[in-house]
Amino acid sequence: MTANGKAGAAAHTTTLDPVRLLDTQRAFDSVAADYDGPRGNNALIQRMRTTLWDTVATQLPAGSRLVDLGCGTGLDAHAFAQRGYRVLATDWSPQMVERTRARAQDPSLHGRLSVAHVGIQQLDLLDGEFDGMYSNFGPLNCAPDLPQVASQCARLLRRDGRLVFSVIGRLCPWELGHYLLRGRLRRAAVRAARGATAVGMNGHTIWTWYYFPREFYRAFAPHFDLESYRALSLCLPPPYLVDHYQRHPRLGEALGRLDDRIGGWPLLRDMGDHFLIVLRKR
């Protein structure tokens, strides 16, 4: 599906708040040491991770130059470098950057993975021309000025380059049901917020913006065509409810297959814990 949609009301743009940026940085610094464990890489996360890997592989051949926006501990960047891609991994968290730099020392990568301490709001610090950019598990939800990010992505990408982003969505049926059944109405409605939302992690705050897919795309529409998008974890529970998945493995596998089948259907693709969106630079 290709859509050359015109930009409507722009996605959020706001003055950068250094206090909030540091809040988010400290939150991810605080979990970097154990982020490869269940908090950041359980079975449901890995399933979503693999979907992004496979999508990038269908869009760009091995050998392409990629930028990882919000690389975390570098699991995605390392995997792409192993597959023959040349990757520049970036993150706002110094501790996450150090974890990725350690991974980049793997001799089997033959120098294909480089790392930069650059936040998603600092892409103007990068130079060069790239074939694609990807971002997994919502770093773009932490971008305080999404149109500016879109403009910088366009500057860094070659013509016909690709963006493949996994973004936290607004409407997650599992989350709504989980919290409504427990009478936690305010928590059930957290993704409906129109501005930055304070999301707690490890005693810190991550400032987060939530999107529907086309709401997100509006920030990129001046520079990019919308190639496709699909729901992730629509039928499956979100990763923080992985215990439900592990208690019923056969049901979980069936729900995973259903996710794969219907996650790209109209209307349903606007739901799910995340959505996976593919954009092409004009």
Coordinates of N, CA and C in Angstrom, one line a residue, residues 40-249:
G40 N 13.8 -5.7 29.0 CA 13.9 -5.1 27.7 C 14.0 -6.2 26.6
N41 N 13.9 -7.5 26.9 CA 14.1 -8.4 25.8 C 13.4 -9.8 26.2
N42 N 12.2 -9.7 26.6 CA 11.5 -11.0 26.8 C 10.9 -11.6 25.5
A43 N 10.2 -12.7 25.6 CA 9.8 -13.4 24.4 C 8.9 -12.6 23.5
L44 N 8.0 -11.7 24.1 CA 7.2 -10.9 23.2 C 7.9 -9.8 22.6
I45 N 8.9 -9.2 23.3 CA 9.7 -8.2 22.7 C 10.5 -8.7 21.6
Q46 N 11.1 -9.9 21.8 CA 11.9 -10.5 20.7 C 11.1 -10.8 19.5
R47 N 9.8 -11.2 19.7 CA 9.0 -11.4 18.5 C 8.8 -10.1 17.7
M48 N 8.5 -9.0 18.4 CA 8.4 -7.8 17.7 C 9.7 -7.3 17.1
R49 N 10.8 -7.6 17.8 CA 12.1 -7.2 17.3 C 12.4 -7.9 16.0
T50 N 12.1 -9.2 15.9 CA 12.3 -10.0 14.7 C 11.5 -9.5 13.5
T51 N 10.3 -9.0 13.8 CA 9.4 -8.4 12.8 C 10.1 -7.2 12.1
L52 N 10.6 -6.4 13.0 CA 11.3 -5.2 12.4 C 12.6 -5.6 11.6
W53 N 13.3 -6.6 12.1 CA 14.5 -7.0 11.4 C 14.1 -7.5 10.0
D54 N 13.1 -8.3 9.9 CA 12.6 -8.9 8.7 C 12.1 -7.8 7.7
T55 N 11.4 -6.8 8.3 CA 10.9 -5.7 7.5 C 12.1 -4.9 6.9
V56 N 13.1 -4.6 7.6 CA 14.2 -3.9 7.1 C 14.9 -4.7 6.0
A57 N 15.0 -6.0 6.2 CA 15.6 -6.8 5.2 C 14.9 -6.8 3.9
T58 N 13.5 -6.7 3.9 CA 12.7 -6.7 2.7 C 12.9 -5.3 2.0
Q59 N 13.2 -4.3 2.7 CA 13.3 -2.9 2.2 C 14.7 -2.6 1.7
L60 N 15.7 -3.1 2.3 CA 17.1 -2.7 2.0 C 18.0 -3.9 2.0
P61 N 18.9 -4.0 1.0 CA 19.8 -5.2 1.0 C 20.9 -5.1 2.0
A62 N 21.5 -6.2 2.3 CA 22.7 -6.2 3.1 C 23.8 -5.4 2.4
G63 N 24.6 -4.7 3.2 CA 25.6 -3.7 2.7 C 25.1 -2.3 2.8
S64 N 23.7 -2.1 3.0 CA 23.2 -0.7 3.1 C 23.7 -0.1 4.3
R65 N 23.7 1.3 4.3 CA 24.1 2.1 5.4 C 22.9 2.5 6.2
L66 N 22.9 2.1 7.5 CA 21.7 2.3 8.3 C 22.1 3.2 9.5
V67 N 21.1 3.9 10.0 CA 21.2 4.6 11.3 C 20.1 4.0 12.2
D68 N 20.6 3.6 13.4 CA 19.7 3.1 14.5 C 19.4 4.3 15.4
L69 N 18.1 4.7 15.5 CA 17.7 5.8 16.3 C 17.2 5.3 17.6
G70 N 17.9 5.5 18.7 CA 17.6 5.0 20.0 C 18.0 3.5 20.1
C71 N 19.2 3.2 20.0 CA 19.7 1.9 19.9 C 19.6 1.0 21.2
G72 N 19.4 1.7 22.3 CA 19.4 0.9 23.6 C 20.8 0.2 23.8
T73 N 20.8 -1.1 24.1 CA 22.0 -1.8 24.4 C 22.7 -2.3 23.1
G74 N 22.1 -2.0 21.9 CA 22.7 -2.4 20.7 C 22.3 -3.7 20.1
L75 N 21.3 -4.4 20.6 CA 20.9 -5.7 20.1 C 20.5 -5.7 18.6
D76 N 19.7 -4.7 18.3 CA 19.3 -4.6 16.9 C 20.5 -4.2 16.0
A77 N 21.3 -3.2 16.4 CA 22.4 -2.8 15.6 C 23.4 -3.9 15.4
H78 N 23.7 -4.7 16.5 CA 24.6 -5.9 16.3 C 24.0 -6.9 15.4
A79 N 22.7 -7.2 15.4 CA 22.1 -8.1 14.5 C 22.2 -7.7 13.1
F80 N 22.0 -6.4 12.8 CA 22.1 -5.9 11.4 C 23.5 -6.0 11.0
A81 N 24.5 -5.6 11.8 CA 25.9 -5.6 11.4 C 26.3 -7.1 11.1
Q82 N 25.8 -8.0 11.9 CA 26.1 -9.4 11.6 C 25.6 -9.9 10.2
R83 N 24.5 -9.3 9.8 CA 23.8 -9.6 8.6 C 24.5 -8.8 7.4
G84 N 25.5 -8.0 7.7 CA 26.2 -7.4 6.6 C 25.9 -5.9 6.4
Y85 N 25.0 -5.4 7.2 CA 24.7 -3.9 7.1 C 25.8 -3.1 7.8
R86 N 25.9 -1.9 7.4 CA 26.8 -1.0 8.0 C 26.0 0.0 8.9
V87 N 26.2 0.0 10.2 CA 25.2 0.6 11.1 C 25.9 1.7 11.9
L88 N 25.2 2.8 12.0 CA 25.6 3.8 13.0 C 24.5 3.8 14.0
A89 N 24.9 3.4 15.3 CA 23.9 3.3 16.4 C 24.0 4.5 17.2
T90 N 22.8 5.1 17.5 CA 22.8 6.4 18.3 C 21.8 6.2 19.5
D91 N 22.1 6.9 20.6 CA 21.2 6.9 21.7 C 21.5 8.1 22.6
W92 N 20.4 8.5 23.3 CA 20.5 9.7 24.2 C 21.1 9.3 25.6
S93 N 21.0 8.0 25.9 CA 21.5 7.5 27.2 C 22.9 7.1 27.2
P94 N 23.8 7.8 27.9 CA 25.2 7.4 27.9 C 25.5 6.0 28.3
Q95 N 24.7 5.4 29.2 CA 24.9 4.1 29.7 C 24.5 3.1 28.6
M96 N 23.4 3.4 27.9 CA 23.1 2.5 26.7 C 24.1 2.6 25.6
V97 N 24.7 3.7 25.4 CA 25.7 3.9 24.4 C 27.0 3.1 24.8
E98 N 27.3 3.0 26.1 CA 28.5 2.2 26.5 C 28.2 0.7 26.3
R99 N 27.0 0.3 26.5 CA 26.6 -1.1 26.3 C 26.8 -1.4 24.8
T100 N 26.3 -0.5 23.9 CA 26.4 -0.7 22.5 C 27.9 -0.7 22.0
R101 N 28.7 0.2 22.6 CA 30.1 0.2 22.2 C 30.8 -1.1 22.5
A102 N 30.4 -1.7 23.7 CA 31.0 -3.0 24.0 C 30.6 -4.0 23.0
R103 N 29.4 -4.0 22.5 CA 29.0 -4.9 21.5 C 29.7 -4.7 20.2
A104 N 30.0 -3.4 19.9 CA 30.7 -3.1 18.6 C 32.1 -3.7 18.5
Q105 N 32.6 -4.1 19.7 CA 34.0 -4.7 19.7 C 34.0 -6.1 19.1
D106 N 32.9 -6.7 18.9 CA 32.8 -8.1 18.4 C 33.6 -8.1 17.1
P107 N 34.7 -9.0 17.1 CA 35.5 -9.0 15.8 C 34.7 -9.6 14.6
S108 N 33.7 -10.3 14.9 CA 32.9 -10.9 13.7 C 32.2 -9.8 12.9
L109 N 32.1 -8.6 13.5 CA 31.4 -7.5 12.8 C 32.3 -6.8 11.8
H110 N 33.6 -7.0 11.9 CA 34.5 -6.4 10.9 C 34.3 -4.9 10.8
G111 N 34.1 -4.2 12.0 CA 34.0 -2.8 12.0 C 32.7 -2.2 11.4
R112 N 31.7 -3.0 11.2 CA 30.5 -2.5 10.5 C 29.5 -1.8 11.5
L113 N 29.8 -1.8 12.8 CA 29.0 -1.1 13.8 C 29.8 0.0 14.4
S114 N 29.3 1.2 14.2 CA 29.9 2.4 15.0 C 28.8 3.0 15.8
V115 N 29.2 3.8 16.8 CA 28.3 4.2 17.9 C 28.5 5.7 18.1
A116 N 27.4 6.4 18.3 CA 27.5 7.8 18.7 C 26.5 8.2 19.8
H117 N 27.0 9.0 20.7 CA 26.1 9.4 21.8 C 25.3 10.7 21.3
V118 N 24.2 10.4 20.6 CA 23.4 11.4 19.9 C 21.9 11.1 20.2
G119 N 21.2 12.1 20.8 CA 19.8 11.9 21.1 C 19.0 12.1 19.8
I120 N 17.8 11.6 19.9 CA 16.9 11.7 18.7 C 16.6 13.2 18.4
Q121 N 16.8 14.1 19.4 CA 16.6 15.5 19.2 C 17.8 16.2 18.7
Q122 N 18.9 15.4 18.5 CA 20.2 16.0 18.1 C 20.7 15.5 16.7
L123 N 19.8 15.1 15.8 CA 20.2 14.5 14.6 C 21.0 15.5 13.7
D124 N 20.8 16.8 14.0 CA 21.6 17.8 13.2 C 23.1 17.6 13.4
L125 N 23.5 16.8 14.5 CA 24.9 16.6 14.7 C 25.5 15.5 13.8
L126 N 24.7 14.8 13.1 CA 25.1 13.7 12.2 C 25.3 14.2 10.8
D127 N 26.3 13.6 10.1 CA 26.6 13.9 8.7 C 26.6 12.6 7.9
G128 N 26.6 12.8 6.6 CA 26.7 11.6 5.7 C 25.4 11.3 5.0
E129 N 25.4 10.4 4.2 CA 24.2 9.9 3.5 C 24.0 8.5 3.7
F130 N 22.7 8.1 4.1 CA 22.4 6.8 4.5 C 21.3 6.2 3.6
D131 N 21.2 4.9 3.6 CA 20.2 4.2 2.8 C 18.9 4.0 3.6
G132 N 19.0 3.9 4.9 CA 17.8 3.7 5.7 C 18.1 4.0 7.1
M133 N 17.0 4.2 7.9 CA 17.0 4.5 9.3 C 15.9 3.6 9.9
Y134 N 16.2 3.1 11.1 CA 15.2 2.3 11.8 C 15.2 2.7 13.3
S135 N 14.1 2.4 13.9 CA 14.0 2.7 15.4 C 13.0 1.7 15.9
N136 N 13.4 1.1 17.0 CA 12.6 0.0 17.6 C 12.1 0.3 19.0
F137 N 10.9 0.0 19.3 CA 10.3 0.0 20.6 C 10.1 1.5 21.1
G138 N 9.9 2.4 20.3 CA 9.4 3.7 20.7 C 10.3 4.8 21.1
P139 N 11.6 4.8 20.7 CA 12.4 6.0 20.9 C 11.7 7.3 20.3
L140 N 11.0 7.1 19.1 CA 10.4 8.3 18.5 C 9.2 8.8 19.4
N141 N 8.7 8.0 20.3 CA 7.7 8.5 21.2 C 8.3 9.5 22.2
C142 N 9.6 9.5 22.3 CA 10.2 10.4 23.2 C 10.8 11.6 22.6
A143 N 10.5 11.8 21.3 CA 11.0 13.0 20.5 C 10.2 14.2 20.8
P144 N 10.7 15.2 21.4 CA 9.9 16.4 21.7 C 9.4 17.2 20.5
D145 N 10.1 17.1 19.3 CA 9.8 17.8 18.1 C 9.8 16.9 17.0
L146 N 8.7 16.2 16.7 CA 8.7 15.2 15.7 C 8.9 15.7 14.3
P147 N 8.3 16.9 13.9 CA 8.6 17.4 12.6 C 10.1 17.7 12.3
Q148 N 10.8 18.1 13.4 CA 12.2 18.4 13.2 C 13.0 17.1 13.0
V149 N 12.6 16.0 13.7 CA 13.2 14.7 13.5 C 12.9 14.3 12.0
A150 N 11.7 14.5 11.5 CA 11.4 14.1 10.2 C 12.3 14.9 9.2
S151 N 12.5 16.2 9.4 CA 13.3 17.0 8.5 C 14.8 16.5 8.5
Q152 N 15.3 16.1 9.7 CA 16.7 15.7 9.8 C 16.8 14.3 9.2
C153 N 15.8 13.4 9.3 CA 15.9 12.1 8.6 C 15.9 12.3 7.1
A154 N 15.1 13.2 6.6 CA 15.1 13.5 5.2 C 16.5 14.0 4.7
R155 N 17.1 14.9 5.5 CA 18.5 15.4 5.2 C 19.5 14.3 5.1
L156 N 19.4 13.3 6.0 CA 20.4 12.3 6.1 C 20.2 11.1 5.1
L157 N 19.0 11.0 4.6 CA 18.7 9.8 3.7 C 18.9 10.2 2.2
R158 N 19.3 9.2 1.5 CA 19.4 9.4 0.0 C 17.9 9.3 -0.5
R159 N 17.8 9.8 -1.7 CA 16.5 9.7 -2.4 C 16.0 8.2 -2.4
D160 N 14.8 7.9 -2.1 CA 14.2 6.6 -2.1 C 14.7 5.8 -0.9
G161 N 15.4 6.5 0.0 CA 15.8 5.8 1.3 C 14.5 5.4 2.1
R162 N 14.7 4.5 3.1 CA 13.6 4.0 3.8 C 13.7 4.3 5.3
L163 N 12.6 4.6 5.9 CA 12.5 4.6 7.4 C 11.6 3.4 7.8
V164 N 12.1 2.7 8.8 CA 11.3 1.6 9.4 C 11.2 1.8 10.9
F165 N 10.1 2.2 11.4 CA 10.0 2.6 12.8 C 8.9 1.7 13.5
S166 N 9.3 1.3 14.7 CA 8.3 0.7 15.6 C 7.9 1.7 16.7
V167 N 6.7 2.1 16.7 CA 6.2 3.2 17.5 C 5.1 2.8 18.5
I168 N 5.1 3.3 19.7 CA 4.0 2.9 20.6 C 2.7 3.6 20.2
G169 N 1.7 2.8 20.1 CA 0.4 3.3 19.6 C -0.5 3.9 20.6
R170 N -1.6 4.5 20.2 CA -2.6 5.1 21.1 C -3.6 4.1 21.6
L171 N -3.9 3.0 20.8 CA -5.0 2.2 21.2 C -4.6 0.7 21.3
C172 N -4.4 0.2 22.5 CA -4.0 -1.1 22.7 C -5.1 -1.9 23.4
P173 N -5.9 -2.7 22.7 CA -7.0 -3.4 23.4 C -6.7 -4.2 24.6
W174 N -5.5 -4.9 24.6 CA -5.1 -5.6 25.7 C -4.9 -4.7 27.0
E175 N -4.3 -3.6 26.7 CA -4.0 -2.7 27.9 C -5.3 -2.1 28.4
L176 N -6.2 -1.7 27.5 CA -7.5 -1.2 28.0 C -8.2 -2.2 28.8
G177 N -8.3 -3.4 28.3 CA -9.0 -4.5 29.1 C -8.3 -4.8 30.4
H178 N -7.0 -4.9 30.4 CA -6.3 -5.2 31.6 C -6.5 -4.2 32.7
Y179 N -6.5 -2.9 32.4 CA -6.6 -1.9 33.5 C -8.1 -1.6 33.8
L180 N -9.0 -1.7 32.8 CA -10.4 -1.5 33.1 C -10.9 -2.5 34.0
L181 N -10.5 -3.8 33.8 CA -11.0 -4.9 34.6 C -10.5 -4.7 36.1
R182 N -9.5 -4.0 36.3 CA -8.9 -3.8 37.6 C -9.4 -2.4 38.2
G183 N -10.3 -1.7 37.5 CA -10.8 -0.5 38.0 C -9.8 0.7 37.9
R184 N -8.7 0.5 37.2 CA -7.7 1.6 37.1 C -7.9 2.4 35.8
L185 N -9.0 3.3 35.9 CA -9.4 4.0 34.8 C -8.4 5.0 34.3
R186 N -7.7 5.7 35.2 CA -6.7 6.7 34.7 C -5.6 6.0 34.0
R187 N -5.1 4.8 34.5 CA -4.1 4.1 33.8 C -4.5 3.6 32.4
A188 N -5.8 3.2 32.4 CA -6.3 2.7 31.1 C -6.3 3.8 30.0
A189 N -6.5 5.0 30.4 CA -6.6 6.1 29.5 C -5.3 6.9 29.2
V190 N -4.2 6.3 29.7 CA -3.0 7.1 29.6 C -2.6 7.4 28.2
R191 N -2.9 6.5 27.2 CA -2.4 6.7 25.9 C -3.3 7.7 25.1
A192 N -4.4 8.1 25.7 CA -5.3 9.1 25.1 C -4.8 10.5 25.3
A193 N -3.8 10.7 26.1 CA -3.2 12.1 26.3 C -2.7 12.7 25.0
R194 N -3.0 14.0 24.9 CA -2.6 14.7 23.6 C -1.2 15.4 23.8
G195 N -0.7 15.5 25.0 CA 0.6 16.1 25.1 C 1.6 15.0 25.7
A196 N 2.7 15.5 26.2 CA 3.7 14.6 26.8 C 3.1 14.0 28.1
T197 N 3.3 12.7 28.2 CA 2.8 12.0 29.3 C 4.0 11.4 30.2
A198 N 3.9 11.6 31.5 CA 5.0 11.1 32.3 C 4.7 9.6 32.6
V199 N 5.7 8.8 32.1 CA 5.6 7.3 32.2 C 6.7 6.9 33.2
G200 N 6.4 6.2 34.2 CA 7.4 5.8 35.2 C 8.2 4.6 34.8
M201 N 9.5 4.6 35.1 CA 10.3 3.4 34.9 C 11.4 3.5 35.9
N202 N 11.5 2.5 36.8 CA 12.6 2.3 37.7 C 12.8 3.6 38.6
G203 N 11.6 4.2 39.0 CA 11.7 5.3 39.8 C 12.0 6.6 39.1
H204 N 12.1 6.6 37.8 CA 12.3 7.8 37.0 C 11.2 8.0 36.0
T205 N 11.3 9.1 35.3 CA 10.2 9.5 34.4 C 10.7 9.5 32.9
I206 N 9.9 8.8 32.0 CA 10.1 8.9 30.6 C 9.0 9.8 30.0
W207 N 9.3 10.9 29.4 CA 8.3 11.8 28.8 C 7.9 11.2 27.4
T208 N 6.6 10.9 27.3 CA 6.2 10.1 26.2 C 5.0 10.7 25.4
W209 N 5.0 10.7 24.1 CA 3.9 11.0 23.3 C 3.4 9.8 22.5
Y210 N 2.1 9.6 22.5 CA 1.5 8.5 21.9 C 0.8 8.9 20.5
Y211 N 0.7 7.9 19.6 CA 0.2 8.3 18.2 C -0.6 7.1 17.7
F212 N -1.6 7.5 16.9 CA -2.1 6.6 15.8 C -1.2 6.7 14.7
P213 N -1.1 5.7 13.8 CA -0.2 5.6 12.7 C -0.2 6.9 11.8
R214 N -1.4 7.2 11.3 CA -1.5 8.4 10.4 C -1.2 9.7 11.1
E215 N -1.5 9.8 12.4 CA -1.2 10.9 13.2 C 0.3 11.1 13.2
F216 N 1.0 10.0 13.4 CA 2.5 10.0 13.4 C 3.0 10.4 12.0
Y217 N 2.4 9.8 11.0 CA 2.9 10.1 9.7 C 2.8 11.5 9.3
R218 N 1.9 12.3 9.8 CA 1.7 13.7 9.4 C 3.0 14.5 9.5
A219 N 3.8 14.2 10.5 CA 5.1 14.9 10.7 C 6.0 14.6 9.6
F220 N 5.9 13.5 9.0 CA 6.9 13.0 7.9 C 6.4 13.3 6.5
A221 N 5.1 13.6 6.4 CA 4.5 13.7 5.1 C 5.1 14.7 4.2
P222 N 5.7 15.8 4.6 CA 6.4 16.8 3.7 C 7.6 16.2 3.0
H223 N 8.1 15.1 3.5 CA 9.4 14.5 2.9 C 9.2 13.1 2.5
F224 N 8.2 12.4 3.0 CA 8.2 10.9 2.8 C 6.8 10.4 2.4
D225 N 6.8 9.4 1.6 CA 5.6 8.7 1.3 C 5.4 7.5 2.2
L226 N 4.1 7.3 2.6 CA 3.7 6.2 3.5 C 3.6 4.9 2.6
E227 N 4.5 4.0 2.9 CA 4.5 2.7 2.2 C 3.6 1.7 2.8
S228 N 3.7 1.5 4.1 CA 2.8 0.6 4.8 C 2.9 0.8 6.3
Y229 N 1.9 0.2 7.0 CA 2.0 0.1 8.5 C 1.1 -1.0 8.9
R230 N 1.5 -1.6 10.1 CA 0.7 -2.7 10.6 C 0.8 -2.7 12.2
A231 N -0.1 -3.3 12.8 CA -0.1 -3.4 14.3 C 0.9 -4.5 14.7
L232 N 1.5 -4.2 15.9 CA 2.3 -5.2 16.6 C 1.7 -5.5 17.9
S233 N 1.6 -6.7 18.3 CA 1.0 -7.1 19.6 C -0.4 -6.6 19.6
L234 N -1.2 -7.0 18.6 CA -2.6 -6.7 18.6 C -3.4 -7.8 19.3
C235 N -3.2 -9.0 18.9 CA -3.9 -10.2 19.6 C -3.0 -10.6 20.8
L236 N -1.7 -10.6 20.6 CA -0.9 -10.9 21.7 C -0.9 -9.8 22.8
P237 N -0.6 -10.1 24.0 CA -0.5 -9.0 25.0 C 0.7 -8.2 24.8
P238 N 0.7 -7.0 25.4 CA 2.0 -6.2 25.3 C 3.0 -6.8 26.2
P239 N 4.3 -6.5 25.9 CA 5.4 -7.2 26.5 C 5.4 -7.2 28.1
Y240 N 4.9 -6.2 28.7 CA 4.9 -6.1 30.1 C 3.9 -7.1 30.7
L241 N 3.0 -7.7 29.9 CA 2.1 -8.8 30.3 C 2.6 -10.2 29.8
V242 N 3.9 -10.3 29.7 CA 4.5 -11.6 29.1 C 4.1 -12.8 30.0
D243 N 3.8 -12.6 31.2 CA 3.4 -13.8 32.1 C 2.2 -14.5 31.5
H244 N 1.2 -13.7 31.0 CA 0.0 -14.3 30.4 C 0.4 -15.2 29.2
Y245 N 1.4 -14.7 28.4 CA 1.8 -15.5 27.2 C 2.6 -16.8 27.7
Q246 N 3.4 -16.6 28.7 CA 4.2 -17.8 29.1 C 3.3 -18.8 29.8
R247 N 2.2 -18.4 30.5 CA 1.4 -19.4 31.2 C 0.6 -20.2 30.2
H248 N 0.3 -19.7 29.0 CA -0.5 -20.4 28.0 C 0.3 -20.4 26.7
P249 N 1.3 -21.2 26.6 CA 2.2 -21.1 25.3 C 1.5 -21.5 24.1

